[in-house]
Coordinates of C-alpha atoms in Angstrom, one line a residue:
Chain Z
M30 CA 34.2 88.9 -76.4
G31 CA 34.5 90.7 -73.1
I32 CA 33.1 87.7 -71.2
L33 CA 35.6 85.3 -72.9
R34 CA 38.5 87.6 -72.1
R35 CA 37.5 88.1 -68.5
N36 CA 37.1 84.3 -68.1
L37 CA 40.5 83.6 -69.7
T38 CA 42.3 86.1 -67.4
A39 CA 40.4 84.8 -64.4
Y40 CA 41.5 81.2 -65.2
G41 CA 45.0 82.4 -65.8
F42 CA 45.1 83.7 -62.2
L43 CA 43.4 80.5 -61.0
C44 CA 45.6 77.9 -62.8
A45 CA 48.3 77.6 -60.2
A46 CA 45.7 77.0 -57.5
L47 CA 43.7 74.6 -59.7
F48 CA 46.9 72.6 -60.3
C49 CA 47.8 72.3 -56.6
F50 CA 44.2 71.4 -55.6
T51 CA 43.7 68.9 -58.4
V52 CA 47.0 67.0 -57.8
F53 CA 47.4 67.4 -54.0
A54 CA 43.9 67.6 -52.6
W55 CA 41.1 66.4 -55.0
Y56 CA 43.0 63.6 -56.7
P57 CA 44.2 62.1 -53.4
M58 CA 40.6 61.9 -52.3
V59 CA 39.8 59.8 -55.4
R60 CA 43.1 58.0 -55.0
E61 CA 42.1 56.9 -51.5
F62 CA 39.0 55.2 -53.0
I63 CA 41.0 53.5 -55.8
L64 CA 43.8 52.5 -53.4
S65 CA 41.4 50.8 -51.0
F66 CA 40.5 48.3 -53.7
Q67 CA 44.1 47.6 -54.8
K68 CA 46.9 45.6 -53.4
T69 CA 50.1 47.7 -53.8
D70 CA 53.5 48.1 -52.2
L71 CA 54.5 50.9 -54.5
I72 CA 57.2 48.7 -56.1
N73 CA 55.2 46.0 -57.9
P74 CA 52.3 47.1 -60.2
P75 CA 49.0 47.3 -58.3
T76 CA 46.4 44.5 -58.6
W77 CA 42.7 44.8 -58.0
V78 CA 41.5 42.8 -55.0
G79 CA 37.9 43.9 -54.5
L80 CA 37.0 44.1 -50.8
D81 CA 40.0 42.1 -49.6
N82 CA 41.7 45.2 -48.1
F83 CA 38.6 46.0 -46.0
K84 CA 38.4 42.4 -44.9
A85 CA 42.1 42.3 -43.9
A86 CA 41.8 45.7 -42.1
V87 CA 38.8 44.6 -40.1
Q88 CA 40.3 41.2 -39.3
D89 CA 43.6 42.8 -38.0
P90 CA 44.0 41.9 -34.3
A91 CA 44.3 45.6 -33.4
F92 CA 41.3 46.8 -35.4
G93 CA 38.7 46.7 -32.7
E94 CA 41.0 48.0 -30.1
A95 CA 42.1 50.9 -32.3
W96 CA 38.6 52.1 -32.7
L97 CA 37.8 51.7 -29.0
N98 CA 40.9 53.5 -28.1
T99 CA 40.2 56.3 -30.5
V100 CA 36.7 56.8 -29.2
E101 CA 37.9 56.6 -25.7
F102 CA 40.7 59.1 -26.4
T103 CA 38.2 61.4 -28.1
L104 CA 35.8 61.3 -25.2
L105 CA 38.5 61.9 -22.6
A106 CA 40.0 64.7 -24.8
L107 CA 36.6 66.3 -25.0
L108 CA 36.3 66.2 -21.3
C109 CA 39.7 67.8 -20.8
G110 CA 40.1 69.8 -24.1
Y111 CA 36.5 71.0 -24.6
A112 CA 34.9 71.5 -21.2
V113 CA 38.0 72.7 -19.4
P114 CA 38.9 75.5 -21.8
F115 CA 35.4 76.9 -21.7
V116 CA 35.5 77.0 -17.9
V117 CA 39.0 78.6 -18.1
A118 CA 37.7 81.2 -20.6
L119 CA 34.7 82.0 -18.3
V120 CA 37.1 82.6 -15.4
L121 CA 39.6 84.6 -17.5
N122 CA 36.8 86.8 -18.8
E123 CA 35.9 87.8 -15.2
L124 CA 39.5 88.7 -14.3
R125 CA 40.6 92.3 -14.6
H126 CA 44.3 91.9 -14.0
A127 CA 47.1 90.0 -15.7
R128 CA 44.9 89.3 -18.7
A129 CA 47.6 89.7 -21.2
Y130 CA 50.0 87.5 -19.2
L131 CA 47.4 84.7 -18.8
R132 CA 46.4 84.8 -22.5
F133 CA 50.0 84.7 -23.5
V134 CA 50.9 81.8 -21.2
V135 CA 47.9 79.6 -22.1
Y136 CA 48.8 79.9 -25.8
L137 CA 52.5 79.3 -25.3
P138 CA 52.4 75.5 -25.7
V139 CA 50.3 75.9 -28.9
M140 CA 53.3 77.6 -30.5
L141 CA 55.7 74.9 -29.7
P142 CA 56.2 72.2 -32.3
P143 CA 54.2 69.2 -31.2
I144 CA 57.3 67.0 -31.1
V145 CA 58.8 69.3 -28.4
A146 CA 55.8 69.0 -26.2
V147 CA 55.6 65.3 -26.7
L148 CA 59.3 64.6 -26.0
L149 CA 59.1 66.9 -23.0
F150 CA 56.2 65.0 -21.6
R151 CA 57.9 61.7 -22.4
W152 CA 60.6 62.8 -19.9
F153 CA 58.0 63.9 -17.3
Y154 CA 56.4 60.5 -17.6
D155 CA 59.6 58.6 -16.9
P156 CA 58.8 56.2 -14.1
G157 CA 62.2 56.9 -12.3
P158 CA 63.4 60.5 -12.3
G159 CA 60.4 61.8 -14.2
L160 CA 58.9 65.0 -12.9
F161 CA 55.4 63.6 -12.4
N162 CA 56.4 60.7 -10.2
Q163 CA 58.7 63.0 -8.2
V164 CA 55.8 65.3 -7.5
L165 CA 53.7 62.3 -6.4
D166 CA 56.5 61.2 -4.2
F167 CA 56.8 64.7 -2.7
L168 CA 53.0 64.5 -1.9
H169 CA 53.6 61.1 -0.4
L170 CA 51.5 59.4 -3.1
P171 CA 52.4 56.1 -4.8
P172 CA 54.1 56.4 -8.1
L173 CA 52.3 55.7 -11.4
A174 CA 53.5 53.8 -14.3
W175 CA 52.1 56.4 -16.7
L176 CA 53.0 55.2 -20.3
D177 CA 54.0 51.7 -19.2
S178 CA 50.6 50.5 -17.9
S179 CA 47.6 49.9 -20.0
S180 CA 45.4 51.6 -17.4
T181 CA 47.2 54.9 -17.4
A182 CA 48.8 55.1 -20.9
L183 CA 45.8 56.5 -22.7
I184 CA 45.0 59.2 -20.2
S185 CA 48.7 60.1 -20.3
L186 CA 48.4 60.7 -24.0
V187 CA 45.2 62.8 -23.4
L188 CA 47.2 64.9 -20.9
V189 CA 49.9 65.9 -23.4
S190 CA 47.4 66.5 -26.1
T191 CA 45.3 68.8 -23.8
W192 CA 48.4 70.6 -22.6
M193 CA 49.5 71.5 -26.1
N194 CA 46.2 72.2 -27.7
M195 CA 43.9 73.9 -25.1
G196 CA 45.3 77.4 -25.7
S197 CA 43.6 77.9 -29.0
A198 CA 40.2 76.7 -27.8
T199 CA 40.5 78.9 -24.7
L200 CA 41.2 82.0 -26.8
I201 CA 38.4 81.3 -29.2
Y202 CA 35.9 80.9 -26.4
L203 CA 37.3 84.1 -24.8
A204 CA 36.7 86.0 -28.0
A205 CA 33.1 84.7 -28.1
L206 CA 32.5 85.6 -24.5
Q207 CA 33.6 89.2 -25.1
N208 CA 31.0 89.5 -27.9
I209 CA 28.1 89.0 -25.5
A210 CA 26.2 92.3 -24.9
P211 CA 26.5 93.5 -21.3
E212 CA 22.8 94.5 -21.4
L213 CA 21.8 90.8 -21.4
Y214 CA 23.6 90.2 -18.1
E215 CA 22.1 93.3 -16.6
A216 CA 18.6 92.3 -17.6
A217 CA 19.2 88.8 -16.2
E218 CA 20.4 90.3 -13.0
L219 CA 17.4 92.6 -12.7
D220 CA 15.2 89.5 -13.1
G221 CA 17.0 88.0 -10.1
A222 CA 19.2 85.5 -11.9
G223 CA 22.2 84.4 -9.9
I224 CA 25.6 83.8 -11.3
F225 CA 25.0 80.2 -12.4
K226 CA 21.6 81.1 -13.9
R227 CA 23.3 83.9 -15.8
I228 CA 25.8 81.4 -17.2
R229 CA 23.0 79.0 -18.1
H230 CA 20.5 81.4 -19.6
V231 CA 22.8 84.1 -21.1
T232 CA 26.4 82.9 -21.6
I233 CA 25.7 79.4 -23.0
P234 CA 22.8 80.4 -25.4
Q235 CA 24.9 83.4 -26.6
T236 CA 27.9 81.2 -27.4
R237 CA 25.9 78.2 -28.8
L238 CA 27.2 78.5 -32.3
I239 CA 30.8 78.5 -31.4
L240 CA 30.3 75.8 -28.8
L241 CA 28.7 73.5 -31.4
L242 CA 31.4 74.3 -34.0
M243 CA 34.2 73.7 -31.6
L244 CA 32.7 70.4 -30.5
M245 CA 32.6 69.1 -34.1
L246 CA 36.0 70.4 -35.0
Q247 CA 37.5 68.9 -31.9
I248 CA 35.9 65.5 -32.5
V249 CA 37.3 65.4 -36.0
A250 CA 40.7 66.6 -34.8
T251 CA 41.1 64.2 -31.9
M252 CA 39.8 61.2 -33.9
Q253 CA 42.9 61.6 -36.0
V254 CA 45.3 61.4 -33.1
F255 CA 48.7 60.1 -34.3
I256 CA 51.8 61.8 -33.1
E257 CA 51.1 61.0 -29.4
P258 CA 50.9 57.2 -29.8
Y259 CA 53.6 57.3 -32.5
M260 CA 56.2 59.1 -30.3
L261 CA 55.2 58.1 -26.8
T262 CA 54.0 54.5 -26.7
G263 CA 54.2 52.9 -30.2
G264 CA 50.6 51.8 -29.6
G265 CA 51.6 49.8 -26.5
P266 CA 51.4 48.5 -23.9
E267 CA 49.4 45.6 -25.4
N268 CA 47.7 47.8 -28.0
A269 CA 46.3 50.0 -25.2
T270 CA 47.0 53.2 -27.2
V271 CA 46.8 52.1 -30.8
S272 CA 44.7 54.7 -32.6
V273 CA 43.0 54.3 -36.0
A274 CA 45.4 56.8 -37.6
Y275 CA 48.4 55.0 -36.0
L276 CA 47.1 51.6 -37.2
M277 CA 46.8 53.1 -40.7
Y278 CA 50.3 54.4 -40.5
Q279 CA 51.5 50.9 -39.5
F280 CA 49.6 49.2 -42.3
A281 CA 51.3 51.5 -44.8
F282 CA 54.8 51.9 -43.5
S283 CA 55.5 48.8 -41.3
Q284 CA 53.6 46.3 -43.5
M285 CA 54.1 48.2 -46.8
N286 CA 50.4 47.5 -47.5
Y287 CA 49.1 50.8 -48.8
G288 CA 45.8 49.4 -50.0
Q289 CA 44.9 48.1 -46.6
A290 CA 45.9 51.5 -45.1
G291 CA 43.7 53.2 -47.7
A292 CA 40.8 50.9 -46.8
L293 CA 41.2 51.9 -43.1
G294 CA 41.4 55.5 -44.1
M295 CA 38.1 55.2 -46.0
L296 CA 36.5 53.8 -42.9
L297 CA 37.8 56.6 -40.8
M298 CA 36.7 59.2 -43.3
L299 CA 33.2 57.7 -43.3
A300 CA 33.1 57.9 -39.6
L301 CA 34.2 61.5 -39.6
L302 CA 32.0 62.6 -42.4
V303 CA 29.0 62.1 -40.0
F304 CA 30.4 64.8 -37.7
A305 CA 31.3 67.0 -40.6
A306 CA 27.7 66.7 -41.8
I307 CA 26.3 67.5 -38.3
Q308 CA 28.6 70.5 -38.3
L309 CA 27.3 71.8 -41.6
R310 CA 23.7 71.4 -40.5
T311 CA 24.2 73.2 -37.2
T312 CA 25.9 76.2 -38.8
R313 CA 23.1 76.4 -41.4
E314 CA 20.5 76.2 -38.7
D315 CA 22.2 78.9 -36.8
R316 CA 22.3 81.2 -39.7
A317 CA 18.6 80.8 -40.6
Chain N
M29 CA 30.7 102.7 -18.6
I30 CA 29.4 101.7 -15.2
A31 CA 30.6 103.8 -12.3
V32 CA 32.1 101.8 -9.6
G33 CA 33.8 102.5 -6.3
A34 CA 31.3 105.2 -5.3
R35 CA 31.3 105.0 -1.6
S36 CA 29.2 106.4 1.2
A37 CA 30.6 109.2 3.3
T38 CA 30.7 107.1 6.4
G39 CA 33.0 104.6 4.9
R40 CA 35.4 107.2 3.8
R41 CA 37.5 107.5 6.9
R42 CA 38.3 103.9 6.9
E43 CA 39.2 104.1 3.3
T44 CA 42.0 106.6 3.9
K45 CA 43.5 104.1 6.4
R46 CA 43.3 100.9 4.3
S47 CA 42.3 102.4 1.0
P48 CA 40.9 99.2 -0.7
K49 CA 41.2 100.1 -4.3
P50 CA 38.0 99.4 -6.3
I51 CA 38.5 96.8 -9.0
Q52 CA 38.4 98.5 -12.3
V53 CA 35.6 97.3 -14.6
Q54 CA 35.9 98.1 -18.3
F55 CA 33.0 96.1 -19.4
R56 CA 30.2 94.1 -17.9
T57 CA 30.5 90.3 -17.6
I58 CA 28.7 87.6 -15.6
V59 CA 29.6 89.0 -12.2
S60 CA 28.2 92.5 -11.7
P61 CA 30.5 95.4 -10.7
H62 CA 28.6 95.7 -7.4
Q63 CA 29.1 92.1 -6.5
L64 CA 32.7 92.3 -7.5
N65 CA 33.4 95.4 -5.4
S66 CA 31.5 94.2 -2.3
K67 CA 33.7 93.1 0.6
W68 CA 33.4 89.4 -0.1
G69 CA 33.4 89.9 -3.8
R70 CA 36.7 91.6 -3.6
R71 CA 38.2 88.9 -1.4
I72 CA 37.0 86.1 -3.6
Y73 CA 38.3 88.0 -6.7
W74 CA 41.8 88.3 -5.4
L75 CA 41.8 84.7 -4.2
V76 CA 40.7 83.5 -7.6
L77 CA 43.2 85.8 -9.4
V78 CA 46.1 84.5 -7.4
A79 CA 45.0 80.9 -7.8
V80 CA 44.7 81.3 -11.6
I81 CA 48.0 83.0 -11.9
V82 CA 49.8 80.3 -9.9
T83 CA 48.0 77.5 -11.6
F84 CA 48.7 78.8 -15.1
T85 CA 52.3 79.5 -14.3
L86 CA 52.8 76.0 -12.9
A87 CA 50.9 74.4 -15.8
F88 CA 52.3 76.3 -18.7
V89 CA 55.5 78.0 -17.7
F90 CA 57.0 75.6 -15.3
P91 CA 57.4 72.7 -17.9
L92 CA 59.3 75.1 -20.1
Y93 CA 61.5 76.2 -17.1
W94 CA 62.1 72.5 -16.4
M95 CA 63.1 71.9 -20.0
I96 CA 65.5 74.8 -20.1
T97 CA 67.1 74.0 -16.7
G98 CA 67.2 70.3 -17.6
A99 CA 69.3 71.1 -20.6
M100 CA 71.7 73.0 -18.3
K101 CA 72.2 70.1 -15.9
T102 CA 74.9 67.4 -16.2
P103 CA 73.7 63.9 -17.3
E104 CA 74.3 62.8 -13.7
E105 CA 72.3 65.6 -12.1
I106 CA 69.4 65.2 -14.6
A107 CA 69.0 61.5 -13.6
Q108 CA 69.3 62.3 -9.9
M109 CA 66.4 61.6 -7.5
P110 CA 64.9 63.8 -6.1
P111 CA 65.6 66.3 -8.9
T112 CA 67.2 69.7 -8.2
L113 CA 65.0 72.7 -8.8
V114 CA 67.9 74.9 -9.9
P115 CA 70.9 73.4 -11.7
A116 CA 73.8 73.0 -9.2
D117 CA 76.4 73.9 -11.8
P118 CA 74.6 75.4 -14.8
T119 CA 76.4 74.7 -18.1
L120 CA 75.5 75.4 -21.7
G121 CA 77.4 72.3 -22.8
A122 CA 74.3 70.3 -23.7
F123 CA 73.2 72.9 -26.2
F124 CA 76.4 72.7 -28.1
E125 CA 76.5 68.9 -27.8
A126 CA 72.9 68.7 -29.1
W127 CA 73.8 71.1 -31.9
D128 CA 76.6 68.8 -33.0
L129 CA 74.9 65.4 -32.4
F130 CA 71.6 66.2 -34.0
D131 CA 73.2 68.4 -36.7
I132 CA 70.7 71.0 -35.6
G133 CA 72.2 73.7 -37.9
T134 CA 71.2 71.7 -41.0
L135 CA 67.8 70.7 -39.5
L136 CA 67.0 74.3 -38.6
A137 CA 68.1 75.6 -42.0
N138 CA 66.0 72.9 -43.7
T139 CA 63.0 73.7 -41.7
A140 CA 63.4 77.5 -42.3
Y141 CA 63.8 76.8 -46.0
Y142 CA 60.7 74.6 -46.2
A143 CA 58.7 77.1 -44.1
L144 CA 59.7 80.2 -46.1
G145 CA 59.2 78.4 -49.4
A146 CA 55.8 77.1 -48.3
W147 CA 54.9 80.7 -47.4
L148 CA 56.1 82.4 -50.6
F149 CA 54.5 79.7 -52.8
S150 CA 51.2 79.4 -51.1
M151 CA 50.8 83.2 -50.8
A152 CA 51.4 83.5 -54.6
V153 CA 49.0 80.7 -55.4
D154 CA 46.3 81.5 -52.8
V155 CA 46.3 85.3 -53.3
T156 CA 45.9 85.0 -57.1
A157 CA 43.2 82.4 -56.7
A158 CA 41.3 84.4 -54.2
Y159 CA 41.6 87.5 -56.3
A160 CA 40.3 85.7 -59.4
L161 CA 37.4 84.3 -57.5
S162 CA 36.5 87.5 -55.7
K163 CA 37.1 90.2 -58.3
L164 CA 37.3 88.6 -61.8
R165 CA 34.3 86.3 -61.0
P166 CA 34.8 83.6 -63.7
M167 CA 32.2 81.1 -64.8
F168 CA 31.9 78.2 -62.3
G169 CA 33.8 80.3 -59.8
N170 CA 31.4 79.3 -57.0
V171 CA 31.7 75.6 -57.9
I172 CA 35.5 75.9 -57.7
L173 CA 35.4 77.7 -54.4
G174 CA 33.0 75.1 -53.1
A175 CA 35.3 72.3 -54.1
M176 CA 38.2 74.1 -52.5
L177 CA 36.3 74.6 -49.3
A178 CA 35.1 70.9 -49.4
T179 CA 38.7 69.8 -48.9
L180 CA 38.5 71.4 -45.4
M181 CA 36.0 68.7 -44.5
I182 CA 38.5 65.9 -45.3
P183 CA 40.6 65.2 -42.3
P184 CA 44.3 65.5 -43.1
M185 CA 45.3 62.1 -41.6
V186 CA 42.7 60.3 -43.8
I187 CA 44.2 61.8 -46.9
L188 CA 47.8 61.2 -45.8
I189 CA 48.4 57.8 -47.4
P190 CA 47.1 58.7 -50.9
L191 CA 48.9 62.0 -50.7
Y192 CA 52.1 60.2 -50.0
V193 CA 51.5 57.8 -52.8
T194 CA 50.9 60.7 -55.2
I195 CA 54.1 62.4 -54.0
V196 CA 56.0 59.1 -54.6
D197 CA 54.5 58.8 -58.1
L198 CA 55.6 62.3 -59.0
G199 CA 59.1 61.6 -57.7
L200 CA 58.9 64.4 -55.2
L201 CA 60.3 62.3 -52.2
N202 CA 63.0 64.3 -50.5
N203 CA 62.1 67.3 -52.6
A204 CA 61.0 70.5 -51.1
W205 CA 58.1 70.7 -53.7
G206 CA 56.7 67.6 -52.0
L207 CA 55.9 69.9 -49.1
W208 CA 55.2 73.2 -50.9
F209 CA 52.6 72.0 -53.4
P210 CA 50.3 70.4 -50.6
A211 CA 50.8 73.5 -48.5
A212 CA 49.5 75.7 -51.3
A213 CA 46.3 73.7 -51.7
N214 CA 44.9 75.4 -48.6
G215 CA 41.2 76.1 -48.9
F216 CA 41.1 78.0 -45.6
N217 CA 43.7 80.6 -46.8
I218 CA 41.7 81.1 -50.0
F219 CA 38.5 81.5 -48.0
L220 CA 40.0 84.1 -45.6
L221 CA 41.6 86.0 -48.5
K222 CA 38.5 85.9 -50.7
R223 CA 36.3 87.1 -47.9
F224 CA 38.6 90.1 -47.3
F225 CA 38.9 90.9 -51.0
D226 CA 35.1 90.9 -51.3
S227 CA 35.0 93.8 -48.8
I228 CA 37.2 96.0 -50.9
P229 CA 34.9 98.6 -52.5
R230 CA 34.3 98.3 -56.3
E231 CA 34.9 102.0 -56.8
L232 CA 38.5 101.6 -55.8
I233 CA 39.1 99.0 -58.5
E234 CA 37.1 100.7 -61.1
A235 CA 39.1 103.9 -60.6
A236 CA 42.3 102.0 -61.3
Q237 CA 40.8 100.3 -64.3
I238 CA 39.8 103.7 -65.8
D239 CA 43.4 104.8 -65.3
G240 CA 44.2 101.8 -67.6
A241 CA 45.4 99.3 -65.1
G242 CA 45.2 95.6 -66.1
P243 CA 44.1 92.9 -63.7
L244 CA 47.7 92.1 -62.5
R245 CA 48.3 95.8 -61.9
V246 CA 45.1 96.2 -60.0
L247 CA 46.0 93.2 -57.8
W248 CA 49.5 94.5 -57.1
S249 CA 48.8 98.3 -56.7
V250 CA 45.3 98.3 -55.3
V251 CA 44.2 95.1 -53.7
L252 CA 47.4 94.0 -52.0
P253 CA 48.2 97.3 -50.3
V254 CA 44.8 97.5 -48.7
S255 CA 44.9 93.9 -47.7
R256 CA 47.9 94.1 -45.4
P257 CA 46.1 92.9 -42.2
I258 CA 44.8 89.7 -43.7
L259 CA 48.0 89.0 -45.6
G260 CA 49.8 89.3 -42.3
V261 CA 47.5 86.9 -40.6
V262 CA 47.6 84.3 -43.4
S263 CA 51.4 84.7 -43.6
I264 CA 52.1 84.1 -39.9
F265 CA 49.8 81.1 -39.9
T266 CA 51.3 79.5 -43.0
I267 CA 54.8 79.9 -41.6
V268 CA 53.9 78.6 -38.1
T269 CA 52.0 75.7 -39.6
A270 CA 54.9 74.7 -41.9
F271 CA 57.4 75.0 -39.0
K272 CA 55.3 72.8 -36.7
D273 CA 54.3 70.3 -39.3
F274 CA 55.3 66.7 -38.4
V275 CA 53.6 63.9 -40.2
L276 CA 54.0 64.9 -43.9
P277 CA 57.7 65.9 -43.5
L278 CA 58.2 62.6 -41.6
L279 CA 57.0 60.7 -44.7
V280 CA 58.4 63.0 -47.5
M281 CA 61.8 64.0 -46.1
T282 CA 63.5 60.8 -45.2
D283 CA 67.1 61.6 -46.0
S284 CA 68.8 62.7 -42.8
D285 CA 70.3 65.8 -44.4
K286 CA 66.8 66.8 -45.7
M287 CA 64.8 66.4 -42.5
T288 CA 63.0 69.1 -40.6
I289 CA 63.9 69.8 -37.0
S290 CA 60.8 68.0 -35.7
V291 CA 61.5 64.8 -37.7
G292 CA 65.3 65.0 -36.9
L293 CA 64.6 65.2 -33.2
S294 CA 62.1 62.4 -33.3
Q295 CA 64.7 60.1 -35.0
T296 CA 67.6 60.7 -32.6
A297 CA 65.9 61.4 -29.3
G298 CA 66.4 57.8 -28.1
A299 CA 70.1 57.6 -28.8
V300 CA 71.5 60.5 -26.7
T301 CA 71.4 61.6 -23.1
Q302 CA 68.4 63.3 -21.6
N303 CA 70.0 66.7 -21.1
Q304 CA 71.1 66.7 -24.8
V305 CA 67.5 65.9 -25.8
M306 CA 66.3 68.8 -23.7
G307 CA 69.0 71.1 -25.3
G308 CA 67.6 70.1 -28.8
L309 CA 64.0 70.7 -27.7
V310 CA 64.9 74.2 -26.4
I311 CA 66.6 75.1 -29.7
A312 CA 63.6 73.7 -31.7
G313 CA 61.2 75.6 -29.5
I314 CA 62.9 79.0 -29.6
P315 CA 62.1 80.2 -33.1
M316 CA 58.3 79.9 -32.7
I317 CA 58.4 81.4 -29.2
I318 CA 60.3 84.4 -30.8
V319 CA 57.7 84.6 -33.6
F320 CA 55.0 84.6 -30.9
F321 CA 56.6 87.4 -28.9
I322 CA 56.8 89.6 -32.0
F323 CA 53.5 88.8 -33.7
Q324 CA 51.4 88.1 -30.6
R325 CA 48.6 90.5 -31.4
H326 CA 48.4 89.3 -35.0
I327 CA 48.3 85.7 -34.0
M328 CA 45.6 86.3 -31.4
A329 CA 43.6 88.3 -34.0
G330 CA 44.0 85.6 -36.6
L331 CA 42.9 82.9 -34.3
T332 CA 39.5 84.5 -33.8
A333 CA 39.2 85.6 -37.4
G334 CA 39.7 82.0 -38.3
S335 CA 37.3 80.5 -35.9
I336 CA 34.2 82.7 -36.2
K337 CA 32.9 82.2 -39.7
G338 CA 29.9 83.7 -41.5

């Protein structure tokens, strides 16, 4: 009787959460699967179409480009958003002055709503009076077309994205660096290791877990890039900045073809599950 | 701690003249204190420090300065080439114009309403769930927790379309619940809360039970008061996330009088002058900057609590 009562109370406490998760997290996952095999515009009743949505999504003229752009964006964002914060954290950890100020300042853009950062940079990228071209002009360098040229548009998106997101990565690395035992550095120094050898043989092995976790988290996060192309370029010029998530949004809300959007979402999920699985494995290995 | 700045007697006379202060070392890092306080070490250190401060200020503060002063310029001055570093005739006009044009009062009130509602509702839902999973330990509790954590593996953009379709089916378009329900289904909050509740000693709860307290009473009078730190962290993050959220409100709140500030700005930014856009952005940015000023330490603590698992 005690067990039954305890379970009933427990489920009483759980029921609100179970409702929210069932309807707004677990069911949408199932719904994605169902949706990808249906043709639906949310007005007429849905019809089953088998693999047609997947075919239509793959045959879309922007499909290949969207994946290429997303991978390219992710690689560039990793270069700027993964490696740079680690170096910045290494330097910050060595500094004894102005630590609070530097930590505060680097995290400031993270607190801004993304739309503020994106619209601010849209103004900076303005080919005429935009700040960036004015600075180039001041340095006697030729102006760039930034968002208007297919050769610079993608990197322009990466710049905004890095500016507004690198604060959290930097602080997470900084926390990991501060957990390294000083004795390890002393021992390495006694063994005659120089500064770069200390980084290679002490710092990096000691922060391996967090480095791997952040790598996977950042891949998954950047592969979903949406707001930057949505607000800054609309996917242009000539599809140079269409991302998979943006193409999915277009399928659903420009073409009113939710099934096709669902199919593309399934493909993106499959691609990202690989990284999620790697992440799970590495954390398990590290614990063992 | 390691003693630094110990100096030979011969060097002392010079020191009184120039007195190069040794750099304080609280804890050992990659560069050793001796290297740091050597002649060249000290020079390089100050060079790097100044370079980092200048770079960081230029990279992270200057854009905000440019945004604020941009809003204080006239439409002619803001379009002028080359731009002026300081507004020639600073005016607050753009802020008031932006306030009226974007209807920022309504947008801010909407955003605050959604964010506070999301906070209250998800705290109520997630705290009770974490309490049940941690202290009441029902059958299949671990399965439920696992299924909740599994949702963290699913990227939000991927689930966006079916979530939107579900919200449409339930008739929750332009309804605050369309944002509050999904916000409460947050596996990460439950994970953080449960982990903290697990660390509350059994004796504390058993003592309350002996005094005749039921489960709700134990939660309210024992668990919640000792859980203040984690409740603070989860609260701040829930509010900040709700305030910054863009994509889901973009889809769910389509009526112009129901929009959040982010969505409202994105819709009207192309139709007004640049200084008015900047005015709007400053107003949209201020609330979270204030929150950051007040809760800085909690936010930094929460960031690391959230990242280092296990």
